[in-house]
JSON list of C-alpha atoms and ligand atoms in Angstrom, two decimals:
[
{"chain": "A", "resi": 109, "resn": "UNK", "atom": "CA", "xyz": [-17.52, -6.00, 25.73]},
{"chain": "A", "resi": 110, "resn": "UNK", "atom": "CA", "xyz": [-16.76, -6.18, 21.97]},
{"chain": "A", "resi": 111, "resn": "UNK", "atom": "CA", "xyz": [-14.56, -9.09, 20.93]},
{"chain": "A", "resi": 112, "resn": "UNK", "atom": "CA", "xyz": [-11.19, -7.87, 19.58]},
{"chain": "A", "resi": 113, "resn": "UNK", "atom": "CA", "xyz": [-10.93, -8.95, 15.95]},
{"chain": "A", "resi": 114, "resn": "UNK", "atom": "CA", "xyz": [-7.51, -9.91, 14.61]},
{"chain": "A", "resi": 115, "resn": "UNK", "atom": "CA", "xyz": [-6.60, -10.69, 11.02]},
{"chain": "A", "resi": 116, "resn": "UNK", "atom": "CA", "xyz": [-3.25, -11.73, 9.58]},
{"chain": "A", "resi": 117, "resn": "UNK", "atom": "CA", "xyz": [-1.52, -9.91, 6.68]},
{"chain": "A", "resi": 118, "resn": "UNK", "atom": "CA", "xyz": [-1.89, -13.05, 4.56]},
{"chain": "A", "resi": 119, "resn": "UNK", "atom": "CA", "xyz": [-5.69, -12.64, 4.65]},
{"chain": "A", "resi": 120, "resn": "UNK", "atom": "CA", "xyz": [-5.54, -9.35, 2.76]},
{"chain": "A", "resi": 121, "resn": "UNK", "atom": "CA", "xyz": [-2.45, -9.98, 0.59]},
{"chain": "A", "resi": 122, "resn": "UNK", "atom": "CA", "xyz": [-3.26, -8.96, -3.00]},
{"chain": "A", "resi": 123, "resn": "UNK", "atom": "CA", "xyz": [-1.82, -8.89, -6.50]},
{"chain": "A", "resi": 124, "resn": "UNK", "atom": "CA", "xyz": [-2.95, -7.05, -9.62]},
{"chain": "A", "resi": 125, "resn": "UNK", "atom": "CA", "xyz": [-1.55, -7.04, -13.17]},
{"chain": "A", "resi": 126, "resn": "UNK", "atom": "CA", "xyz": [-2.19, -4.75, -16.10]},
{"chain": "A", "resi": 127, "resn": "UNK", "atom": "CA", "xyz": [-0.83, -4.48, -19.65]},
{"chain": "A", "resi": 128, "resn": "UNK", "atom": "CA", "xyz": [0.63, -1.02, -20.38]},
{"chain": "A", "resi": 129, "resn": "UNK", "atom": "CA", "xyz": [-1.10, 0.61, -23.39]},
{"chain": "A", "resi": 130, "resn": "UNK", "atom": "CA", "xyz": [-0.44, 3.88, -25.30]},
{"chain": "A", "resi": 131, "resn": "UNK", "atom": "CA", "xyz": [-2.66, 6.09, -23.04]},
{"chain": "A", "resi": 132, "resn": "UNK", "atom": "CA", "xyz": [-0.48, 5.00, -20.09]},
{"chain": "A", "resi": 133, "resn": "UNK", "atom": "CA", "xyz": [2.72, 6.43, -21.58]},
{"chain": "A", "resi": 134, "resn": "UNK", "atom": "CA", "xyz": [4.41, 9.47, -23.13]},
{"chain": "A", "resi": 135, "resn": "UNK", "atom": "CA", "xyz": [4.96, 9.71, -26.92]},
{"chain": "A", "resi": 136, "resn": "UNK", "atom": "CA", "xyz": [8.30, 7.86, -26.58]},
{"chain": "A", "resi": 137, "resn": "UNK", "atom": "CA", "xyz": [6.56, 4.88, -24.96]},
{"chain": "A", "resi": 138, "resn": "UNK", "atom": "CA", "xyz": [7.77, 5.44, -21.38]},
{"chain": "A", "resi": 139, "resn": "UNK", "atom": "CA", "xyz": [4.98, 4.75, -18.91]},
{"chain": "A", "resi": 140, "resn": "UNK", "atom": "CA", "xyz": [3.97, 7.74, -16.74]},
{"chain": "A", "resi": 141, "resn": "UNK", "atom": "CA", "xyz": [4.82, 7.53, -13.04]},
{"chain": "A", "resi": 142, "resn": "UNK", "atom": "CA", "xyz": [1.21, 8.52, -12.43]},
{"chain": "A", "resi": 143, "resn": "UNK", "atom": "CA", "xyz": [-0.02, 5.34, -14.14]},
{"chain": "A", "resi": 144, "resn": "UNK", "atom": "CA", "xyz": [1.93, 3.27, -11.63]},
{"chain": "A", "resi": 145, "resn": "UNK", "atom": "CA", "xyz": [0.87, 5.48, -8.72]},
{"chain": "A", "resi": 146, "resn": "UNK", "atom": "CA", "xyz": [-2.79, 4.98, -9.66]},
{"chain": "A", "resi": 147, "resn": "UNK", "atom": "CA", "xyz": [-2.28, 1.20, -9.60]},
{"chain": "A", "resi": 148, "resn": "UNK", "atom": "CA", "xyz": [-0.55, 1.54, -6.21]},
{"chain": "A", "resi": 149, "resn": "UNK", "atom": "CA", "xyz": [-3.54, 3.49, -4.93]},
{"chain": "A", "resi": 150, "resn": "UNK", "atom": "CA", "xyz": [-5.90, 0.82, -6.26]},
{"chain": "A", "resi": 151, "resn": "UNK", "atom": "CA", "xyz": [-4.08, -2.14, -4.75]},
{"chain": "A", "resi": 152, "resn": "UNK", "atom": "CA", "xyz": [-3.61, -0.29, -1.44]},
{"chain": "A", "resi": 153, "resn": "UNK", "atom": "CA", "xyz": [-7.39, 0.14, -1.33]},
{"chain": "A", "resi": 154, "resn": "UNK", "atom": "CA", "xyz": [-7.99, -3.52, -2.13]},
{"chain": "A", "resi": 155, "resn": "UNK", "atom": "CA", "xyz": [-5.68, -4.69, 0.68]},
{"chain": "A", "resi": 156, "resn": "UNK", "atom": "CA", "xyz": [-7.15, -2.23, 3.19]},
{"chain": "A", "resi": 157, "resn": "UNK", "atom": "CA", "xyz": [-10.78, -3.07, 2.38]},
{"chain": "A", "resi": 158, "resn": "UNK", "atom": "CA", "xyz": [-10.02, -6.80, 2.49]},
{"chain": "A", "resi": 159, "resn": "UNK", "atom": "CA", "xyz": [-8.63, -6.25, 5.99]},
{"chain": "A", "resi": 160, "resn": "UNK", "atom": "CA", "xyz": [-11.41, -4.10, 7.44]},
{"chain": "A", "resi": 161, "resn": "UNK", "atom": "CA", "xyz": [-14.38, -4.61, 5.06]},
{"chain": "A", "resi": 162, "resn": "UNK", "atom": "CA", "xyz": [-15.15, -0.89, 5.37]},
{"chain": "A", "resi": 163, "resn": "UNK", "atom": "CA", "xyz": [-14.82, 2.13, 3.11]},
{"chain": "A", "resi": 164, "resn": "UNK", "atom": "CA", "xyz": [-11.29, 3.54, 3.05]},
{"chain": "A", "resi": 165, "resn": "UNK", "atom": "CA", "xyz": [-9.52, 6.69, 1.82]},
{"chain": "A", "resi": 166, "resn": "UNK", "atom": "CA", "xyz": [-5.87, 7.19, 0.92]},
{"chain": "A", "resi": 167, "resn": "UNK", "atom": "CA", "xyz": [-4.16, 9.32, 3.56]},
{"chain": "A", "resi": 168, "resn": "UNK", "atom": "CA", "xyz": [-0.61, 9.24, 2.14]},
{"chain": "A", "resi": 169, "resn": "UNK", "atom": "CA", "xyz": [1.66, 7.67, -0.44]},
{"chain": "A", "resi": 170, "resn": "UNK", "atom": "CA", "xyz": [5.35, 7.75, 0.41]},
{"chain": "A", "resi": 171, "resn": "UNK", "atom": "CA", "xyz": [8.75, 6.29, -0.45]},
{"chain": "A", "resi": 172, "resn": "UNK", "atom": "CA", "xyz": [8.13, 5.76, -4.14]},
{"chain": "A", "resi": 173, "resn": "UNK", "atom": "CA", "xyz": [11.33, 5.19, -6.14]},
{"chain": "A", "resi": 174, "resn": "UNK", "atom": "CA", "xyz": [11.12, 4.27, -9.83]},
{"chain": "A", "resi": 175, "resn": "UNK", "atom": "CA", "xyz": [14.13, 2.01, -10.30]},
{"chain": "A", "resi": 176, "resn": "UNK", "atom": "CA", "xyz": [13.62, 0.68, -13.81]},
{"chain": "A", "resi": 177, "resn": "UNK", "atom": "CA", "xyz": [11.81, 2.11, -16.87]},
{"chain": "A", "resi": 178, "resn": "UNK", "atom": "CA", "xyz": [8.43, 0.63, -17.83]},
{"chain": "A", "resi": 179, "resn": "UNK", "atom": "CA", "xyz": [7.33, 0.68, -21.48]},
{"chain": "A", "resi": 180, "resn": "UNK", "atom": "CA", "xyz": [4.16, 0.22, -23.52]},
{"chain": "A", "resi": 181, "resn": "UNK", "atom": "CA", "xyz": [3.60, -3.52, -23.92]},
{"chain": "A", "resi": 182, "resn": "UNK", "atom": "CA", "xyz": [5.03, -4.41, -20.49]},
{"chain": "A", "resi": 183, "resn": "UNK", "atom": "CA", "xyz": [2.83, -6.31, -18.06]},
{"chain": "A", "resi": 184, "resn": "UNK", "atom": "CA", "xyz": [2.96, -4.45, -14.75]},
{"chain": "A", "resi": 185, "resn": "UNK", "atom": "CA", "xyz": [2.38, -6.56, -11.67]},
{"chain": "A", "resi": 186, "resn": "UNK", "atom": "CA", "xyz": [1.87, -5.23, -8.13]},
{"chain": "A", "resi": 187, "resn": "UNK", "atom": "CA", "xyz": [2.14, -7.27, -4.93]},
{"chain": "A", "resi": 188, "resn": "UNK", "atom": "CA", "xyz": [0.87, -5.70, -1.72]},
{"chain": "A", "resi": 189, "resn": "UNK", "atom": "CA", "xyz": [0.55, -6.57, 1.95]},
{"chain": "A", "resi": 190, "resn": "UNK", "atom": "CA", "xyz": [-0.26, -4.91, 5.23]},
{"chain": "A", "resi": 191, "resn": "UNK", "atom": "CA", "xyz": [2.77, -3.84, 7.25]},
{"chain": "A", "resi": 192, "resn": "UNK", "atom": "CA", "xyz": [1.13, -2.03, 10.13]},
{"chain": "A", "resi": 193, "resn": "UNK", "atom": "CA", "xyz": [-2.31, -1.25, 11.51]},
{"chain": "A", "resi": 194, "resn": "UNK", "atom": "CA", "xyz": [-3.14, 1.51, 13.99]},
{"chain": "A", "resi": 195, "resn": "UNK", "atom": "CA", "xyz": [-6.63, 2.29, 15.30]},
{"chain": "A", "resi": 196, "resn": "UNK", "atom": "CA", "xyz": [-8.12, 3.33, 11.95]},
{"chain": "A", "resi": 197, "resn": "UNK", "atom": "CA", "xyz": [-5.07, 3.52, 9.69]},
{"chain": "A", "resi": 198, "resn": "UNK", "atom": "CA", "xyz": [-3.49, 0.72, 7.68]},
{"chain": "A", "resi": 199, "resn": "UNK", "atom": "CA", "xyz": [-0.01, 0.89, 6.15]},
{"chain": "A", "resi": 200, "resn": "UNK", "atom": "CA", "xyz": [0.40, -1.19, 2.98]},
{"chain": "A", "resi": 201, "resn": "UNK", "atom": "CA", "xyz": [3.74, -2.05, 1.38]},
{"chain": "A", "resi": 202, "resn": "UNK", "atom": "CA", "xyz": [3.60, -2.39, -2.42]},
{"chain": "A", "resi": 203, "resn": "UNK", "atom": "CA", "xyz": [6.21, -3.95, -4.75]},
{"chain": "A", "resi": 204, "resn": "UNK", "atom": "CA", "xyz": [6.07, -3.18, -8.47]},
{"chain": "A", "resi": 205, "resn": "UNK", "atom": "CA", "xyz": [7.37, -5.48, -11.22]},
{"chain": "A", "resi": 206, "resn": "UNK", "atom": "CA", "xyz": [7.38, -5.04, -15.00]},
{"chain": "A", "resi": 207, "resn": "UNK", "atom": "CA", "xyz": [7.44, -8.05, -17.32]},
{"chain": "A", "resi": 208, "resn": "UNK", "atom": "CA", "xyz": [8.81, -7.64, -20.84]},
{"chain": "A", "resi": 209, "resn": "UNK", "atom": "CA", "xyz": [6.55, -10.19, -22.50]},
{"chain": "A", "resi": 210, "resn": "UNK", "atom": "CA", "xyz": [8.65, -10.53, -25.68]},
{"chain": "A", "resi": 211, "resn": "UNK", "atom": "CA", "xyz": [11.99, -10.96, -23.89]},
{"chain": "A", "resi": 212, "resn": "UNK", "atom": "CA", "xyz": [10.60, -13.09, -21.04]},
{"chain": "A", "resi": 213, "resn": "UNK", "atom": "CA", "xyz": [12.24, -10.79, -18.46]},
{"chain": "A", "resi": 214, "resn": "UNK", "atom": "CA", "xyz": [10.81, -9.52, -15.17]},
{"chain": "A", "resi": 215, "resn": "UNK", "atom": "CA", "xyz": [12.30, -6.39, -13.60]},
{"chain": "A", "resi": 216, "resn": "UNK", "atom": "CA", "xyz": [11.77, -5.11, -10.08]},
{"chain": "A", "resi": 217, "resn": "UNK", "atom": "CA", "xyz": [10.61, -1.57, -10.77]},
{"chain": "A", "resi": 218, "resn": "UNK", "atom": "CA", "xyz": [10.03, -0.05, -7.38]},
{"chain": "A", "resi": 219, "resn": "UNK", "atom": "CA", "xyz": [8.29, -0.12, -4.04]},
{"chain": "A", "resi": 220, "resn": "UNK", "atom": "CA", "xyz": [5.92, 2.21, -2.25]},
{"chain": "A", "resi": 221, "resn": "UNK", "atom": "CA", "xyz": [4.30, 2.63, 1.12]},
{"chain": "A", "resi": 222, "resn": "UNK", "atom": "CA", "xyz": [0.71, 3.79, 1.22]},
{"chain": "A", "resi": 223, "resn": "UNK", "atom": "CA", "xyz": [-1.49, 4.52, 4.22]},
{"chain": "A", "resi": 224, "resn": "UNK", "atom": "CA", "xyz": [-5.25, 4.21, 4.10]},
{"chain": "A", "resi": 225, "resn": "UNK", "atom": "CA", "xyz": [-7.78, 5.15, 6.74]},
{"chain": "A", "resi": 226, "resn": "UNK", "atom": "CA", "xyz": [-11.10, 3.40, 7.31]},
{"chain": "A", "resi": 227, "resn": "UNK", "atom": "CA", "xyz": [-14.00, 5.83, 7.49]},
{"chain": "A", "resi": 228, "resn": "UNK", "atom": "CA", "xyz": [-17.58, 5.48, 8.66]},
{"chain": "A", "resi": 229, "resn": "UNK", "atom": "CA", "xyz": [-20.73, 6.77, 6.96]},
{"chain": "A", "resi": 230, "resn": "UNK", "atom": "CA", "xyz": [-19.95, 10.30, 8.23]},
{"chain": "A", "resi": 231, "resn": "UNK", "atom": "CA", "xyz": [-16.41, 10.25, 6.79]},
{"chain": "A", "resi": 232, "resn": "UNK", "atom": "CA", "xyz": [-14.89, 9.92, 10.28]},
{"chain": "A", "resi": 233, "resn": "UNK", "atom": "CA", "xyz": [-12.02, 7.49, 11.03]},
{"chain": "A", "resi": 234, "resn": "UNK", "atom": "CA", "xyz": [-13.31, 4.20, 12.41]},
{"chain": "A", "resi": 235, "resn": "UNK", "atom": "CA", "xyz": [-11.67, 1.17, 14.06]},
{"chain": "A", "resi": 236, "resn": "UNK", "atom": "CA", "xyz": [-10.14, -1.64, 11.99]},
{"chain": "A", "resi": 237, "resn": "UNK", "atom": "CA", "xyz": [-9.16, -5.19, 13.07]},
{"chain": "A", "resi": 238, "resn": "UNK", "atom": "CA", "xyz": [-5.81, -5.59, 14.83]},
{"chain": "A", "resi": 239, "resn": "UNK", "atom": "CA", "xyz": [-3.00, -7.26, 12.90]},
{"chain": "A", "resi": 240, "resn": "UNK", "atom": "CA", "xyz": [-2.23, -10.86, 13.82]},
{"chain": "A", "resi": 241, "resn": "UNK", "atom": "CA", "xyz": [1.54, -11.24, 13.48]},
{"chain": "A", "resi": 242, "resn": "UNK", "atom": "CA", "xyz": [2.29, -14.81, 12.46]},
{"chain": "A", "resi": 243, "resn": "UNK", "atom": "CA", "xyz": [5.83, -14.75, 11.07]},
{"chain": "A", "resi": 244, "resn": "UNK", "atom": "CA", "xyz": [9.16, -13.09, 11.90]},
{"chain": "A", "resi": 245, "resn": "UNK", "atom": "CA", "xyz": [8.70, -11.05, 8.70]},
{"chain": "A", "resi": 246, "resn": "UNK", "atom": "CA", "xyz": [5.26, -9.87, 9.93]},
{"chain": "A", "resi": 247, "resn": "UNK", "atom": "CA", "xyz": [6.83, -8.73, 13.22]},
{"chain": "A", "resi": 248, "resn": "UNK", "atom": "CA", "xyz": [9.75, -6.95, 11.53]},
{"chain": "A", "resi": 249, "resn": "UNK", "atom": "CA", "xyz": [7.49, -5.11, 9.05]},
{"chain": "A", "resi": 250, "resn": "UNK", "atom": "CA", "xyz": [5.05, -4.19, 11.83]},
{"chain": "A", "resi": 251, "resn": "UNK", "atom": "CA", "xyz": [7.81, -2.64, 13.96]},
{"chain": "A", "resi": 252, "resn": "UNK", "atom": "CA", "xyz": [9.19, -0.70, 10.98]},
{"chain": "A", "resi": 253, "resn": "UNK", "atom": "CA", "xyz": [5.65, 0.44, 10.13]},
{"chain": "A", "resi": 254, "resn": "UNK", "atom": "CA", "xyz": [5.09, 1.51, 13.72]},
{"chain": "A", "resi": 255, "resn": "UNK", "atom": "CA", "xyz": [8.21, 3.70, 13.63]},
{"chain": "A", "resi": 256, "resn": "UNK", "atom": "CA", "xyz": [6.97, 5.33, 10.39]},
{"chain": "A", "resi": 257, "resn": "UNK", "atom": "CA", "xyz": [3.51, 5.79, 11.99]},
{"chain": "A", "resi": 258, "resn": "UNK", "atom": "CA", "xyz": [5.12, 7.68, 14.89]},
{"chain": "A", "resi": 259, "resn": "UNK", "atom": "CA", "xyz": [7.22, 9.80, 12.50]},
{"chain": "A", "resi": 260, "resn": "UNK", "atom": "CA", "xyz": [4.10, 10.57, 10.41]},
{"chain": "A", "resi": 261, "resn": "UNK", "atom": "CA", "xyz": [2.17, 11.64, 13.50]},
{"chain": "A", "resi": 262, "resn": "UNK", "atom": "CA", "xyz": [5.03, 13.94, 14.50]},
{"chain": "A", "resi": 263, "resn": "UNK", "atom": "CA", "xyz": [5.19, 15.44, 10.98]},
{"chain": "A", "resi": 264, "resn": "UNK", "atom": "CA", "xyz": [1.41, 15.94, 10.81]},
{"chain": "A", "resi": 265, "resn": "UNK", "atom": "CA", "xyz": [1.30, 17.54, 14.25]},
{"chain": "A", "resi": 266, "resn": "UNK", "atom": "CA", "xyz": [4.07, 19.98, 13.34]},
{"chain": "A", "resi": 267, "resn": "UNK", "atom": "CA", "xyz": [2.29, 20.78, 10.01]},
{"chain": "A", "resi": 268, "resn": "UNK", "atom": "CA", "xyz": [-0.84, 21.61, 12.01]},
{"chain": "A", "resi": 269, "resn": "UNK", "atom": "CA", "xyz": [1.20, 23.87, 14.25]},
{"chain": "A", "resi": 270, "resn": "UNK", "atom": "CA", "xyz": [0.07, 21.90, 17.32]},
{"chain": "B", "resi": 483, "resn": "LIG", "atom": "C1", "xyz": [-7.39, 10.64, 6.28]},
{"chain": "B", "resi": 483, "resn": "LIG", "atom": "C2", "xyz": [-8.46, 11.34, 7.12]},
{"chain": "B", "resi": 483, "resn": "LIG", "atom": "C3", "xyz": [-9.74, 10.53, 7.12]},
{"chain": "B", "resi": 483, "resn": "LIG", "atom": "C4", "xyz": [-7.92, 11.47, 8.54]},
{"chain": "B", "resi": 483, "resn": "LIG", "atom": "O1", "xyz": [-8.89, 12.17, 9.27]},
{"chain": "B", "resi": 483, "resn": "LIG", "atom": "P1", "xyz": [-8.49, 13.02, 10.59]},
{"chain": "B", "resi": 483, "resn": "LIG", "atom": "O2", "xyz": [-9.72, 13.66, 11.07]},
{"chain": "B", "resi": 483, "resn": "LIG", "atom": "O3", "xyz": [-7.28, 13.81, 10.30]},
{"chain": "B", "resi": 483, "resn": "LIG", "atom": "O4", "xyz": [-8.22, 11.84, 11.57]},
{"chain": "B", "resi": 483, "resn": "LIG", "atom": "P2", "xyz": [-7.19, 11.67, 12.77]},
{"chain": "B", "resi": 483, "resn": "LIG", "atom": "O5", "xyz": [-6.22, 12.79, 12.94]},
{"chain": "B", "resi": 483, "resn": "LIG", "atom": "O6", "xyz": [-8.04, 11.27, 13.92]},
{"chain": "B", "resi": 483, "resn": "LIG", "atom": "O7", "xyz": [-6.37, 10.40, 12.26]},
{"chain": "B", "resi": 483, "resn": "LIG", "atom": "C5", "xyz": [-7.01, 9.19, 12.01]},
{"chain": "B", "resi": 483, "resn": "LIG", "atom": "C6", "xyz": [-5.96, 8.20, 11.55]},
{"chain": "B", "resi": 483, "resn": "LIG", "atom": "O8", "xyz": [-5.47, 8.61, 10.29]},
{"chain": "B", "resi": 483, "resn": "LIG", "atom": "C7", "xyz": [-4.05, 8.69, 10.33]},
{"chain": "B", "resi": 483, "resn": "LIG", "atom": "N1", "xyz": [-3.67, 9.76, 9.42]},
{"chain": "B", "resi": 483, "resn": "LIG", "atom": "C8", "xyz": [-4.21, 10.99, 9.37]},
{"chain": "B", "resi": 483, "resn": "LIG", "atom": "N2", "xyz": [-3.60, 11.71, 8.40]},
{"chain": "B", "resi": 483, "resn": "LIG", "atom": "C9", "xyz": [-2.67, 10.88, 7.83]},
{"chain": "B", "resi": 483, "resn": "LIG", "atom": "C10", "xyz": [-1.72, 11.04, 6.77]},
{"chain": "B", "resi": 483, "resn": "LIG", "atom": "N3", "xyz": [-1.60, 12.17, 6.06]},
{"chain": "B", "resi": 483, "resn": "LIG", "atom": "N4", "xyz": [-0.92, 9.99, 6.46]},
{"chain": "B", "resi": 483, "resn": "LIG", "atom": "C11", "xyz": [-1.04, 8.83, 7.14]},
{"chain": "B", "resi": 483, "resn": "LIG", "atom": "N5", "xyz": [-1.92, 8.62, 8.15]},
{"chain": "B", "resi": 483, "resn": "LIG", "atom": "C12", "xyz": [-2.73, 9.64, 8.48]},
{"chain": "B", "resi": 483, "resn": "LIG", "atom": "C13", "xyz": [-3.73, 8.98, 11.78]},
{"chain": "B", "resi": 483, "resn": "LIG", "atom": "O9", "xyz": [-2.41, 8.59, 12.09]},
{"chain": "B", "resi": 483, "resn": "LIG", "atom": "C14", "xyz": [-4.76, 8.14, 12.49]},
{"chain": "B", "resi": 483, "resn": "LIG", "atom": "O10", "xyz": [-4.32, 6.78, 12.54]},
{"chain": "B", "resi": 483, "resn": "LIG", "atom": "P3", "xyz": [-4.81, 5.79, 13.73]},
{"chain": "B", "resi": 483, "resn": "LIG", "atom": "O11", "xyz": [-6.30, 5.91, 13.85]},
{"chain": "B", "resi": 483, "resn": "LIG", "atom": "O12", "xyz": [-4.41, 4.44, 13.22]},
{"chain": "B", "resi": 483, "resn": "LIG", "atom": "O13", "xyz": [-4.09, 6.20, 14.96]},
{"chain": "B", "resi": 483, "resn": "LIG", "atom": "C15", "xyz": [-8.75, 12.79, 6.56]},
{"chain": "B", "resi": 483, "resn": "LIG", "atom": "O14", "xyz": [-7.59, 13.56, 6.65]},
{"chain": "B", "resi": 483, "resn": "LIG", "atom": "C16", "xyz": [-9.24, 12.77, 5.13]},
{"chain": "B", "resi": 483, "resn": "LIG", "atom": "O15", "xyz": [-10.41, 12.49, 4.87]},
{"chain": "B", "resi": 483, "resn": "LIG", "atom": "N6", "xyz": [-8.33, 13.08, 4.17]},
{"chain": "B", "resi": 483, "resn": "LIG", "atom": "C17", "xyz": [-8.70, 13.03, 2.75]},
{"chain": "B", "resi": 483, "resn": "LIG", "atom": "C18", "xyz": [-8.52, 11.61, 2.20]},
{"chain": "B", "resi": 483, "resn": "LIG", "atom": "C19", "xyz": [-8.87, 11.49, 0.76]},
{"chain": "B", "resi": 483, "resn": "LIG", "atom": "O16", "xyz": [-9.89, 11.97, 0.31]},
{"chain": "B", "resi": 483, "resn": "LIG", "atom": "N7", "xyz": [-7.98, 10.83, -0.01]},
{"chain": "B", "resi": 483, "resn": "LIG", "atom": "C20", "xyz": [-8.15, 10.63, -1.41]},
{"chain": "B", "resi": 483, "resn": "LIG", "atom": "C21", "xyz": [-7.27, 11.54, -2.21]},
{"chain": "B", "resi": 483, "resn": "LIG", "atom": "S1", "xyz": [-8.09, 13.04, -2.58]}
]
């Protein structure tokens, strides 16, 4: 029988930072939401691949609120961790911060939840390691993620008309 592999959220925790440049923004210097969403997609993929060491695809991005404007010249930093893992799906929670380098200020800009699915060489969903819950925070986030997983399944089933 295959040994059940477990990995903790801390093993795949990731951060990325990027300076916002003119192509990232509109003519008034406000960064596009899509620029941030692309970074969220990237870091979600990094966390998921670090967890399962397999190819992954983005299945959904949800709950994205932009709470504070980001401008050209800001350093955008994303922090991401696994909340929940199903059989092949992995839910990643992402926090977004923007640093005004001249003013030495860091603003919490928003959070997002992104779900990625591990796929095999035929593009079919494939098993990922279980999540080892080490802290009270891990357990709380896992339970919340599980409830969202159930709600997602219900929504997807009703979309399919099944
Ligand atoms: C995501 C994808 C692989 C799921 O394949 P599927 O045949 O529908 O697979 P299943 O219904 O068996 O679901 C597999 C897992 O994905 C999850 N899932 C499927 N659709 C999902 C969605 N829209 N949001 C979140 N999770 C989703 C299921 O809950 C399931 O999780 P589990 O294995 O942990 O229980 C498939 O829909 C796909 O390839 N989508 C395109 C992804 C892509 O290309 N993204 C890049 C943007 S273009």
